[in-house]
Coordinates of C-alpha atoms and ligand atoms in Angstrom, one line a residue:
X246 CA -22.0 -18.0 -18.7
X247 CA -22.4 -14.9 -20.4
X248 CA -19.7 -12.8 -18.4
X249 CA -19.3 -9.0 -18.9
X250 CA -16.1 -8.4 -20.9
X251 CA -14.6 -6.3 -18.3
X252 CA -14.6 -8.5 -15.5
X253 CA -12.7 -11.5 -18.2
X254 CA -9.4 -9.5 -17.3
X255 CA -9.8 -7.8 -14.3
X256 CA -6.5 -8.2 -12.2
X257 CA -5.7 -9.4 -8.6
X258 CA -3.3 -9.4 -5.4
X259 CA -1.0 -12.2 -5.7
X260 CA -0.7 -11.7 -1.9
X261 CA -3.7 -12.9 -1.1
X262 CA -3.0 -16.1 -3.6
X263 CA 0.6 -16.6 -2.2
X264 CA -0.7 -16.9 1.6
X265 CA -3.3 -19.2 0.3
X266 CA -0.7 -21.4 -1.4
X267 CA 1.5 -21.2 2.1
X268 CA -1.4 -22.1 3.9
X269 CA -2.4 -25.0 2.1
X270 CA 1.5 -26.4 2.0
X271 CA 0.8 -26.1 6.0
X272 CA -2.1 -27.9 6.3
X273 CA 0.2 -30.7 4.7
X274 CA 2.4 -30.4 7.5
X275 CA 4.6 -28.2 6.4
X276 CA 6.2 -25.1 8.3
X277 CA 6.3 -22.1 6.1
X278 CA 7.5 -18.7 7.2
X279 CA 5.5 -16.1 6.5
X280 CA 7.2 -13.2 4.4
X281 CA 4.8 -12.7 1.9
X282 CA 2.2 -10.8 4.3
X283 CA 1.1 -7.3 4.0
X284 CA -0.2 -6.8 7.3
X285 CA 1.6 -5.6 10.6
X286 CA 2.2 -8.8 13.2
X287 CA 1.2 -6.8 16.2
X288 CA -2.6 -7.2 18.1
X289 CA -5.0 -4.0 17.5
X290 CA -4.2 -1.9 20.3
X291 CA -6.7 -2.8 23.6
X292 CA -8.0 0.6 23.9
X293 CA -9.4 0.4 20.5
X294 CA -10.5 -3.1 20.9
X295 CA -12.5 -1.9 24.2
X296 CA -14.2 0.6 22.2
X297 CA -15.2 -1.2 19.9
X298 CA -17.0 -3.5 21.9
X299 CA -18.5 -0.7 24.4
X300 CA -19.9 0.8 20.9
X301 CA -21.7 -2.6 20.3
X302 CA -23.3 -2.8 24.1
X303 CA -24.0 0.7 23.1
X304 CA -26.4 -0.6 20.0
X305 CA -24.1 1.0 17.4
X306 CA -25.0 -1.7 14.8
X307 CA -27.1 0.0 12.6
X308 CA -26.4 1.5 9.3
X309 CA -24.6 5.0 9.4
X310 CA -24.5 7.5 7.5
X311 CA -23.0 6.9 3.9
X312 CA -19.9 9.2 4.2
X313 CA -18.9 8.1 7.6
X314 CA -20.1 9.4 11.4
X315 CA -19.6 13.0 12.2
X316 CA -17.3 12.3 15.2
X317 CA -15.2 10.3 12.8
X318 CA -14.8 12.3 10.1
X319 CA -13.9 15.3 13.0
X320 CA -11.5 12.9 14.3
X321 CA -9.9 11.8 11.1
X322 CA -10.0 15.9 10.0
X323 CA -7.9 16.7 13.1
X324 CA -5.3 14.2 12.8
X325 CA -4.6 14.9 9.2
X326 CA -4.4 18.6 9.6
X327 CA -1.6 17.7 12.8
X328 CA 0.6 15.5 10.4
X329 CA -0.5 15.9 7.0
X330 CA 0.1 20.0 7.0
X331 CA -3.0 21.3 5.9
X332 CA -6.3 22.2 7.2
X333 CA -9.0 19.5 6.6
X334 CA -12.5 20.3 6.6
X335 CA -14.4 17.3 8.0
X336 CA -16.9 17.8 5.0
X337 CA -14.2 16.6 2.7
X338 CA -13.4 13.0 4.7
X339 CA -14.8 10.4 3.5
X340 CA -15.1 6.8 5.6
X341 CA -14.5 3.8 3.8
X342 CA -14.3 0.4 4.4
X343 CA -10.4 -0.1 4.2
X344 CA -8.7 2.4 1.8
X345 CA -8.4 0.0 -1.1
X346 CA -12.3 1.4 -2.1
X347 CA -10.6 4.5 -2.2
X348 CA -8.6 3.2 -4.9
X349 CA -11.9 1.9 -6.5
X350 CA -13.8 5.0 -6.0
X351 CA -11.5 7.2 -7.5
X352 CA -11.0 5.4 -10.9
X353 CA -14.7 4.9 -11.0
X354 CA -15.0 8.6 -10.9
X355 CA -12.0 9.6 -13.4
X356 CA -11.5 6.6 -15.4
X357 CA -13.1 6.2 -18.6
X358 CA -12.4 4.8 -22.1
X359 CA -9.8 7.8 -23.6
X360 CA -8.6 9.0 -20.4
X361 CA -4.4 8.4 -19.2
X362 CA -3.8 7.3 -15.6
X363 CA 0.1 7.0 -15.0
X364 CA 0.5 4.5 -12.1
X365 CA 4.0 3.6 -10.5
X366 CA 5.4 0.4 -11.6
X367 CA 6.5 -1.5 -9.4
X368 CA 3.2 -0.4 -7.4
X369 CA 0.3 -1.7 -5.9
X370 CA -1.7 -3.6 -8.0
X371 CA -5.0 -2.6 -7.6
X372 CA -4.2 0.7 -9.4
X373 CA -3.2 -0.6 -12.1
X374 CA -6.1 -3.3 -12.5
X375 CA -9.0 -0.7 -11.4
X376 CA -7.9 1.7 -14.0
X377 CA -8.0 -0.8 -16.6
X378 CA -11.5 -1.8 -15.5
X379 CA -13.2 1.5 -16.2
X380 CA -11.5 1.2 -19.8
X381 CA -9.3 3.8 -19.3
X382 CA -5.2 3.3 -20.3
X383 CA -2.7 2.6 -17.9
X384 CA 0.8 4.1 -18.2
X385 CA 3.1 2.5 -16.0
X386 CA 6.0 5.0 -14.4
X387 CA 9.1 2.8 -13.4
X388 CA 10.6 3.3 -10.1
X389 CA 14.1 2.2 -10.3
X390 CA 16.9 0.8 -8.1
X391 CA 19.3 2.9 -9.3
X392 CA 17.0 5.8 -8.5
X393 CA 16.2 4.9 -5.0
X394 CA 12.8 3.7 -6.4
X395 CA 11.5 7.6 -6.7
X396 CA 9.6 9.1 -9.4
X397 CA 11.9 10.1 -12.1
X398 CA 10.2 13.8 -12.5
X399 CA 11.8 13.9 -16.4
X400 CA 9.8 10.6 -17.3
X401 CA 6.8 11.8 -15.5
X402 CA 6.6 15.3 -17.5
X403 CA 7.6 13.1 -20.6
X404 CA 4.2 10.6 -20.0
X405 CA 2.1 13.2 -19.1
X406 CA -0.4 13.8 -22.7
X407 CA -3.3 15.8 -23.2
X408 CA -5.2 12.6 -22.1
X409 CA -3.2 12.0 -18.5
X410 CA -6.2 13.0 -16.2
X411 CA -4.6 11.1 -13.1
X412 CA -1.3 10.4 -11.4
X413 CA -1.1 7.9 -8.8
X414 CA 1.5 8.5 -6.2
X415 CA 2.3 6.2 -3.0
X416 CA 4.6 7.2 -0.6
X417 CA 6.0 5.6 1.7
X418 CA 6.0 2.4 -1.2
X419 CA 4.7 -0.7 -1.3
X420 CA 6.4 -2.8 -2.4
X421 CA 9.9 -0.7 -2.4
X422 CA 9.8 0.8 0.8
X423 CA 10.9 4.0 -0.7
X424 CA 10.0 7.7 -0.4
X425 CA 9.4 10.8 -2.7
X426 CA 11.2 13.3 -1.4
X427 CA 9.8 16.9 -0.4
X428 CA 11.3 18.4 -3.7
X429 CA 9.8 15.0 -5.7
X430 CA 6.3 16.1 -4.4
X431 CA 7.0 19.9 -5.6
X432 CA 8.0 19.1 -9.0
X433 CA 5.0 16.1 -8.6
X434 CA 2.6 18.8 -8.1
X435 CA 4.1 21.6 -10.2
X436 CA 3.1 19.1 -13.2
X437 CA 0.0 18.5 -11.9
X438 CA -1.1 22.2 -11.8
X439 CA 0.4 23.1 -14.9
X440 CA -1.5 20.1 -16.8
X441 CA -4.8 20.1 -15.1
X442 CA -4.4 16.4 -13.6
X443 CA -5.6 14.9 -10.1
X444 CA -3.3 13.3 -8.0
X445 CA -4.3 10.0 -6.4
X446 CA -1.8 10.2 -3.0
X447 CA -1.5 6.8 -1.5
X448 CA -0.6 7.7 2.3
X449 CA -1.5 4.2 4.2
X450 CA 2.0 4.2 5.2
X451 CA 2.1 7.9 6.3
X452 CA 3.2 6.9 9.8
X453 CA 5.5 3.9 9.3
X454 CA 8.7 6.5 8.0
X455 CA 11.9 5.5 9.2
X456 CA 14.0 8.2 7.9
X457 CA 13.1 12.1 7.6
X458 CA 9.7 13.6 8.4
X459 CA 6.4 12.7 6.5
X460 CA 5.8 14.9 3.8
X461 CA 2.0 14.9 1.7
X462 CA 1.3 16.3 -1.8
X463 CA -1.8 17.7 -0.6
X464 CA -0.1 20.3 1.6
X465 CA 1.5 21.9 -1.1
X466 CA -0.3 25.5 -2.4
X467 CA -3.2 24.8 -5.5
X468 CA -3.0 20.8 -4.5
X469 CA -6.0 20.2 -1.9
X470 CA -8.3 21.2 -4.7
X471 CA -6.8 18.2 -6.9
X472 CA -5.4 15.7 -4.6
X473 CA -7.5 12.5 -3.3
X474 CA -5.7 11.5 -0.1
X475 CA -5.7 8.2 0.6
X476 CA -5.2 6.5 4.2
X477 CA -6.6 4.3 6.9
X478 CA -6.5 1.9 10.2
X479 CA -5.2 -1.2 8.5
X480 CA -1.3 -0.5 8.9
X481 CA -0.7 1.9 11.6
X482 CA -3.3 0.4 14.2
X483 CA -3.0 -3.3 12.9
X484 CA -6.7 -3.5 11.8
X485 CA -6.5 -4.9 9.0
X486 CA -9.4 -7.1 9.6
X487 CA -11.7 -4.4 10.8
X488 CA -11.7 -2.8 7.3
X489 CA -11.4 0.8 8.1
X490 CA -10.0 3.0 5.8
X491 CA -10.9 6.9 4.2
X492 CA -10.4 9.6 2.0
X493 CA -9.6 13.2 2.0
X494 CA -11.2 14.7 -1.3
X495 CA -11.6 18.0 -3.1
X496 CA -15.1 19.2 -2.3
X497 CA -16.8 18.6 -5.3
X498 CA -15.7 14.5 -5.5
X499 CA -17.4 14.6 -1.8
X500 CA -21.3 14.0 -3.4
X501 CA -19.5 11.7 -6.1
X502 CA -18.1 9.4 -3.6
X503 CA -21.1 9.8 -1.0
X504 CA -23.1 8.1 -4.5
X505 CA -20.7 5.3 -5.0
X506 CA -20.7 4.4 -1.4
X507 CA -24.5 4.4 -1.6
X508 CA -24.2 2.0 -4.7
X509 CA -22.0 -0.7 -3.5
X510 CA -21.8 -1.0 0.5
X511 CA -24.5 2.0 1.9
X512 CA -21.7 3.0 5.0
X513 CA -18.8 1.6 7.1
X514 CA -19.7 -0.5 9.7
X515 CA -20.6 1.5 12.9
X516 CA -18.9 -0.1 16.0
X517 CA -15.5 -0.2 13.6
X518 CA -15.9 3.7 13.1
X519 CA -16.1 4.4 16.7
X520 CA -13.0 2.6 17.2
X521 CA -11.1 4.2 15.1
X522 CA -12.4 7.7 16.9
X523 CA -10.6 6.0 19.9
X524 CA -7.7 4.7 17.7
X525 CA -6.5 8.4 16.6
X526 CA -8.0 9.9 19.8
X527 CA -6.5 7.8 22.7
X528 CA -3.0 6.8 23.6
X529 CA 0.0 6.4 20.5
X530 CA 2.2 4.1 21.6
X531 CA 1.2 1.3 20.3
X532 CA 2.2 2.7 17.4
X533 CA 5.4 4.3 18.7
X534 CA 6.4 0.4 19.7
X535 CA 5.2 -0.9 16.6
X536 CA 7.5 1.5 14.5
X537 CA 10.1 0.9 16.5
X538 CA 10.2 -2.8 16.3
X539 CA 9.9 -2.1 12.5
X540 CA 12.7 -0.2 12.6
X541 CA 15.0 -2.9 14.1
X542 CA 13.9 -5.3 12.1
X543 CA 14.6 -3.3 8.9
X544 CA 17.7 -3.5 9.7
X545 CA 18.2 -7.4 10.5
X546 CA 16.5 -8.1 6.8
X547 CA 18.5 -5.4 4.9
X548 CA 22.0 -6.7 6.3
X549 CA 20.7 -10.4 6.1
X550 CA 19.6 -10.3 2.6
X551 CA 22.8 -8.5 1.3
X552 CA 25.0 -10.7 2.7
X553 CA 23.2 -13.6 0.7
X554 CA 25.1 -14.0 -2.5
X555 CA 23.9 -12.8 -5.2
X556 CA 21.5 -10.3 -3.5
X557 CA 21.4 -6.6 -3.2
X558 CA 18.9 -4.6 -1.1
X559 CA 18.6 -0.9 -0.3
X560 CA 17.5 0.2 2.8
X561 CA 14.3 1.0 2.8
X562 CA 12.8 4.4 4.2
X563 CA 9.5 3.4 5.2
X564 CA 6.5 0.8 5.4
X565 CA 7.8 -2.5 6.2
X566 CA 9.0 -4.2 3.2
X567 CA 12.1 -5.1 1.3
X568 CA 12.8 -5.1 -2.1
X569 CA 15.7 -6.8 -3.1
X570 CA 17.5 -7.5 -6.8
X571 CA 18.2 -11.3 -6.9
X572 CA 19.5 -11.1 -10.6
X573 CA 22.9 -12.0 -9.4
X574 CA 21.7 -15.3 -8.1
X575 CA 20.6 -16.8 -11.7
X576 CA 17.6 -16.8 -10.6
X577 CA 14.0 -14.3 -11.7
X578 CA 12.0 -12.7 -9.1
X579 CA 9.3 -15.2 -10.4
X580 CA 11.7 -18.3 -10.1
X581 CA 13.6 -17.6 -6.9
X582 CA 10.1 -17.0 -4.9
X583 CA 9.1 -20.7 -6.3
X584 CA 11.6 -22.2 -5.1
X585 CA 12.0 -20.4 -1.5
X586 CA 8.2 -21.4 -1.1
X587 CA 8.8 -25.2 -2.6
X588 CA 12.7 -25.5 -1.3
X589 CA 13.2 -23.7 1.7
X590 CA 9.3 -23.3 3.0
X591 CA 9.7 -19.4 3.2
X592 CA 6.8 -17.6 1.3
X593 CA 7.9 -14.2 -0.5
X594 CA 6.3 -12.5 -3.3
X595 CA 8.2 -12.1 -6.8
X596 CA 8.5 -8.3 -7.7
X597 CA 6.5 -9.2 -10.7
X598 CA 3.4 -9.2 -8.4
X599 CA 3.8 -5.3 -8.5
X600 CA 4.6 -4.9 -12.4
X601 CA 7.2 -5.8 -14.7
X602 CA 9.8 -3.7 -13.5
X603 CA 10.0 -5.8 -10.4
X604 CA 11.1 -9.2 -12.9
X605 CA 14.6 -9.1 -10.8
X606 CA 12.8 -8.6 -7.4
X607 CA 11.2 -10.2 -4.5
X608 CA 9.2 -8.5 -2.1
X609 CA 10.2 -9.4 1.3
X610 CA 8.0 -8.3 4.4
X611 CA 9.3 -7.6 7.5
X612 CA 6.3 -7.8 9.2
X613 CA 7.1 -11.3 11.3
X614 CA 9.4 -11.4 14.1
X615 CA 13.0 -11.2 14.0
X616 CA 13.1 -14.8 15.5
X617 CA 11.4 -16.1 12.2
X618 CA 12.9 -13.4 10.1
X619 CA 16.2 -14.8 10.9
X620 CA 15.3 -18.2 10.2
X621 CA 14.0 -17.5 6.9
X622 CA 17.1 -15.7 6.3
X623 CA 19.2 -19.0 7.4
X624 CA 17.0 -21.2 4.9
X625 CA 17.3 -18.6 2.5
X626 CA 21.3 -18.9 2.5
X627 CA 20.9 -23.0 2.4
X628 CA 18.9 -22.6 -0.8
X629 CA 21.2 -20.3 -2.3
X630 CA 24.2 -22.4 -1.3
X631 CA 23.0 -25.8 -2.8
X632 CA 22.0 -23.4 -5.8
X633 CA 25.1 -22.6 -8.4
X634 CA 25.1 -19.2 -9.4
X635 CA 24.6 -18.9 -13.4
X636 CA 25.9 -15.3 -14.5
X637 CA 23.2 -14.0 -16.6
X638 CA 21.0 -16.8 -16.9
X639 CA 17.8 -18.2 -15.4
X640 CA 18.7 -21.6 -13.6
X641 CA 15.2 -23.6 -13.6
Ligands
PLP831 N1 -2.5 1.0 -0.4 C1 -1.3 0.4 -0.2 C2 -0.3 0.6 -0.8 C3 -1.1 -0.8 0.6 O1 -0.3 -1.4 0.5 C4 -2.7 -1.6 0.9 C5 -2.8 -2.5 1.8 O2 -2.0 -3.7 1.5 C6 -3.7 -0.7 0.6 C7 -3.7 0.7 -0.1 C8 -5.1 -1.3 1.5 O3 -5.5 -0.9 2.3 P1 -6.5 -1.4 3.4 O4 -6.3 -2.9 3.9 O5 -6.7 -0.6 4.8 O6 -7.5 -1.6 2.3

């Protein structure tokens, strides 16, 4: 088959492959603990499920408007106005099947050969993959542990050229759990305004921030007209399988996103959208309880990782991932992740799944019970105890 060049080296999200490998081992009878997964291990709240059932019975089983149902766009605008700190017009809200399509549509709308797009490294792999798909040049901005995995503003300023069109930021961050401070956001906004850039602000973990208040870059003066906010329901309401996300875009991008939606998916599932209205407007106690539980697990996992020989882990400020440096074990991130799966029945992701800066890291998701996390840490300790540390050199 003669394939188009652009699909030849399209990227992927390693989490799906890692989960598949772990499940294949389980099918052979192995007892794997899943710490590779990027989805909350909670059920969708019952009031949300009930709303979907009611919507199905009321006949919301047909196509809806491409940009989303008016009642959901209004509910999103009201919620975002309250939580993100700027006035959101429902007309600028675009509902999508999951938040991921917002990345795709943003890259299709702005990326092309000759254009540079700055993405975090480590970062969610789809930014880089989709930017490259459009023929744009990807410019990684390193997030380093010694800088608390935040963007170094001087480094960002140096990376911007006259070809830069888009900067992607993600706070709270996957995989590092870091957050951008209000000063960081202000400095990034200054650069964006000065150099006439668009910002894709991935705020999907905005409700899962444990330290300080959440801030959106779009709330800063001059930014609503140059920010695409990406958010959704997958993480906040444990609705990964429902495929529900949204964008808040500058007015001139609304018709562009509308055409991209019509050309790809037509619309987001109608009964899912009515469930999303209930998620936003109904009781929030399930979200609060989930955040409390993640907060407790965060301490458990970080303390446990820091107690392992050769492992150092910063306290993440948001999301549900720890991103420890494992170089002191004598193994790289990919080597340790492989041995943990094959020899300790613990599935984690290598830091390199998120870019080359992650070479010395693994990503540990704490979207699993405290009991399983404790057991996984014991298995990790046992593996490292039977593995001699060779300072400065990889073992296997
Ligand atoms: N953005 C980040 C940083 C994520 O980690 C994820 C999912 O893992 C998404 C976006 C995609 O969310 P959704 O499942 O709603 O497409």
